[in-house]
Amino acid sequence: MTMTTKFARTSMLAAPLAIVAGMATAGGLAEPVETPAPVVVAPAPVMMGNDWTGFYAGGQLGYGKLDPSVDTDPSEPDGVIYGVHAGYNYDFGSVVLGGEVDYDLTDISLDTPDSDLDGVLRAKAKLGYDAGAFMPYITAGYAQAQTSDDLDDDTDGAFAGLGMSYMMSDSLILGGEVLQHQFEDVADAADVDATTLSLRASFKF
């Protein structure tokens, strides 16, 4: 075999090796392809609202103050109020409509004229906003003041006010309420405004 033939065969073998080496140096074969790690996206939290629909009943305890249109002693009699209530709410989603009846006994008395406010009966309409566990609401309706002694009478009137309810659990609701009442011609003697503030606890059925 001549020297020329050996050189030709060596060149034919070296050429492919040089091409492969060049590709490896350039990253064509030796460099692995990196796959990006999958990104795990946490699901967005789902806000769960409370359902205020249903019957409820409970009790209330609070404070009341009278503002008669005539001079009395004391001039603005006040005292403790306490009673019971029952009602029904229907939750439309954001809006809650309801109706309620409640009755308060009181220890509010006047020395002059000698009279007692024995109780207040109310029939309420309520319009609330479903804010989850909280429900602020407005309320208004019919009220009847029951008085005795010198002002012995049952006097019809009206009231309006604001309230807030908080659903502690599916069956327990706590809240508070401020109401402003107007009674005209109590025992044909005087007009009386009354303000009440009460804390409430209700059991939902």
Coordinates of C-alpha atoms in Angstrom, one line a residue:
M1 CA 0.0 0.0 0.0
T2 CA 1.4 3.3 -1.0
M3 CA 1.8 6.3 1.3
T4 CA -0.7 8.2 -0.8
T5 CA -3.4 5.6 -0.3
K6 CA -2.9 5.5 3.5
F7 CA -3.2 9.3 3.6
A8 CA -6.4 9.3 1.6
R9 CA -8.1 6.7 3.9
T10 CA -7.0 8.6 7.1
S11 CA -8.5 11.8 5.7
M12 CA -11.8 10.0 4.9
L13 CA -12.1 8.8 8.5
A14 CA -11.0 12.0 10.1
A15 CA -13.5 14.2 8.3
P16 CA -16.7 12.8 9.9
L17 CA -15.1 12.8 13.3
A18 CA -14.2 16.4 12.9
I19 CA -17.8 17.3 12.0
V20 CA -19.2 15.4 15.0
A21 CA -16.7 17.1 17.3
G22 CA -17.6 20.5 15.9
M23 CA -21.3 19.9 16.6
A24 CA -20.6 18.7 20.1
T25 CA -18.5 21.8 20.8
A26 CA -21.3 24.0 19.5
G27 CA -23.8 22.3 21.8
G28 CA -25.7 20.5 19.1
L29 CA -25.3 17.0 20.6
A30 CA -23.6 17.3 24.0
E31 CA -25.7 20.0 25.6
P32 CA -29.0 18.7 27.0
V33 CA -32.3 20.5 26.4
E34 CA -33.6 21.9 29.7
T35 CA -37.4 21.5 30.3
P36 CA -38.9 24.2 32.6
A37 CA -40.4 22.9 35.8
P38 CA -44.3 23.0 35.8
V39 CA -45.7 25.9 37.8
V40 CA -48.4 24.9 40.3
V41 CA -51.1 27.6 40.6
A42 CA -53.2 27.5 43.8
P43 CA -56.9 27.7 43.1
A44 CA -58.5 31.1 43.9
P45 CA -60.4 31.1 47.3
V46 CA -64.1 30.7 46.9
M47 CA -66.1 33.1 49.1
M48 CA -68.9 31.3 50.8
G49 CA -71.9 33.4 51.9
N50 CA -74.2 32.7 54.7
D51 CA -77.8 31.8 54.1
W52 CA -80.1 34.0 56.2
T53 CA -83.3 32.3 55.0
G54 CA -85.4 30.8 57.8
F55 CA -87.4 31.3 60.9
Y56 CA -85.8 32.6 64.1
A57 CA -86.9 33.5 67.7
G58 CA -85.1 34.9 70.7
G59 CA -84.9 37.6 73.3
Q60 CA -83.6 41.1 73.8
L61 CA -82.3 43.3 76.6
G62 CA -81.7 47.0 76.5
Y63 CA -82.4 50.6 77.4
G64 CA -85.2 53.0 76.7
K65 CA -85.8 56.7 77.1
L66 CA -89.0 58.8 76.6
D67 CA -89.3 62.4 75.4
P68 CA -92.9 63.6 76.3
S69 CA -94.3 66.8 74.7
V70 CA -95.5 68.0 78.1
D71 CA -93.6 68.6 81.4
T72 CA -93.2 65.5 83.4
D73 CA -91.2 64.4 86.4
P74 CA -88.6 63.1 85.5
S75 CA -88.4 65.2 82.3
E76 CA -87.0 62.4 80.2
P77 CA -87.9 59.1 82.0
D78 CA -85.7 56.1 81.1
G79 CA -85.1 52.6 82.2
V80 CA -84.5 48.9 81.3
I81 CA -86.4 47.2 78.5
Y82 CA -86.5 43.4 77.9
G83 CA -88.6 41.1 75.8
V84 CA -88.9 38.5 73.1
H85 CA -89.1 38.4 69.3
A86 CA -89.8 36.0 66.4
G87 CA -89.6 36.5 62.6
Y88 CA -88.6 35.2 59.2
N89 CA -85.9 36.2 56.7
Y90 CA -85.6 35.4 53.0
D91 CA -82.1 35.7 51.5
F92 CA -82.2 36.8 47.8
G93 CA -78.4 36.7 47.5
S94 CA -77.3 40.3 48.3
V95 CA -80.6 41.5 49.7
V96 CA -82.4 40.0 52.7
L97 CA -86.1 40.8 53.3
G98 CA -87.8 39.9 56.6
G99 CA -90.7 40.4 58.9
E100 CA -90.7 40.3 62.7
V101 CA -93.0 40.7 65.8
D102 CA -91.4 41.7 69.1
Y103 CA -92.7 42.7 72.5
D104 CA -90.8 44.6 75.2
L105 CA -91.6 45.0 78.9
T106 CA -90.2 48.1 80.7
D107 CA -89.5 49.5 84.1
I108 CA -89.9 53.1 82.8
S109 CA -92.1 55.2 85.1
L110 CA -93.2 58.8 85.6
D111 CA -93.9 60.4 88.9
T112 CA -95.9 63.3 87.5
P113 CA -98.3 62.3 86.0
D114 CA -98.2 59.0 87.9
S115 CA -97.8 56.5 85.0
D116 CA -95.9 53.5 83.9
L117 CA -94.9 52.4 80.4
D118 CA -95.7 48.7 80.8
G119 CA -94.8 47.5 77.3
V120 CA -94.2 48.1 73.6
L121 CA -95.5 45.9 70.8
R122 CA -94.0 46.1 67.3
A123 CA -94.6 44.6 63.9
K124 CA -91.5 45.1 61.8
A125 CA -90.5 45.0 58.1
K126 CA -86.8 44.6 57.6
L127 CA -84.4 45.2 54.6
G128 CA -80.9 43.9 55.0
Y129 CA -77.7 43.4 53.1
D130 CA -76.1 39.9 53.1
A131 CA -72.4 40.6 53.9
G132 CA -71.6 37.0 54.7
A133 CA -71.7 36.5 58.5
F134 CA -72.8 40.1 59.0
M135 CA -76.2 41.6 58.0
P136 CA -76.7 45.3 58.5
Y137 CA -80.4 46.3 58.0
I138 CA -83.0 49.0 58.3
T139 CA -86.4 48.4 59.9
A140 CA -89.7 50.2 60.3
G141 CA -93.3 49.5 61.1
Y142 CA -96.1 49.7 63.6
A143 CA -95.7 50.1 67.3
Q144 CA -98.2 50.2 70.3
A145 CA -97.3 51.7 73.6
Q146 CA -99.2 50.2 76.6
T147 CA -99.4 52.6 79.6
S148 CA -101.2 52.4 83.0
D149 CA -102.3 54.5 86.0
D150 CA -102.9 58.2 85.2
L151 CA -102.1 57.6 81.5
D152 CA -104.0 54.3 81.2
D153 CA -104.2 53.6 77.4
D154 CA -102.9 51.6 74.5
T155 CA -101.6 54.1 71.9
D156 CA -100.7 53.3 68.3
G157 CA -97.6 54.7 66.7
A158 CA -94.8 54.1 64.3
F159 CA -91.0 53.4 64.5
A160 CA -87.9 53.2 62.3
G161 CA -84.4 52.3 63.0
L162 CA -81.1 50.5 62.2
G163 CA -79.8 47.1 63.2
M164 CA -76.9 44.7 62.8
S165 CA -76.9 40.9 63.0
Y166 CA -74.0 38.5 63.2
M167 CA -74.4 34.8 62.5
M168 CA -72.2 33.0 65.1
S169 CA -73.2 29.6 63.7
D170 CA -76.0 28.1 61.6
S171 CA -78.3 28.3 64.5
L172 CA -77.2 31.3 66.7
I173 CA -77.5 34.9 65.7
L174 CA -76.3 37.9 67.8
G175 CA -77.1 41.5 67.1
G176 CA -78.1 45.0 68.2
E177 CA -80.8 47.5 67.3
V178 CA -81.5 51.2 67.7
L179 CA -85.2 52.3 67.2
Q180 CA -86.9 55.7 67.2
H181 CA -90.7 55.7 68.1
Q182 CA -93.4 58.3 67.8
F183 CA -96.7 58.0 69.7
E184 CA -99.4 60.7 69.4
D185 CA -102.0 61.6 72.0
V186 CA -101.0 59.1 74.7
A187 CA -104.2 58.9 76.9
D188 CA -105.3 62.1 75.1
A189 CA -102.7 63.9 77.1
A190 CA -99.3 64.1 75.3
D191 CA -97.3 63.1 72.3
V192 CA -94.3 60.9 73.2
D193 CA -91.1 60.1 71.4
A194 CA -89.2 57.1 72.6
T195 CA -85.7 55.8 71.8
T196 CA -84.6 52.2 72.5
L197 CA -81.3 50.5 72.3
S198 CA -81.2 46.7 72.6
L199 CA -78.9 43.7 72.3
R200 CA -80.4 40.6 70.8
A201 CA -79.9 36.8 70.6
S202 CA -81.8 34.6 68.3
F203 CA -82.0 30.9 67.4
K204 CA -82.4 30.2 63.7
F205 CA -84.5 27.2 62.6

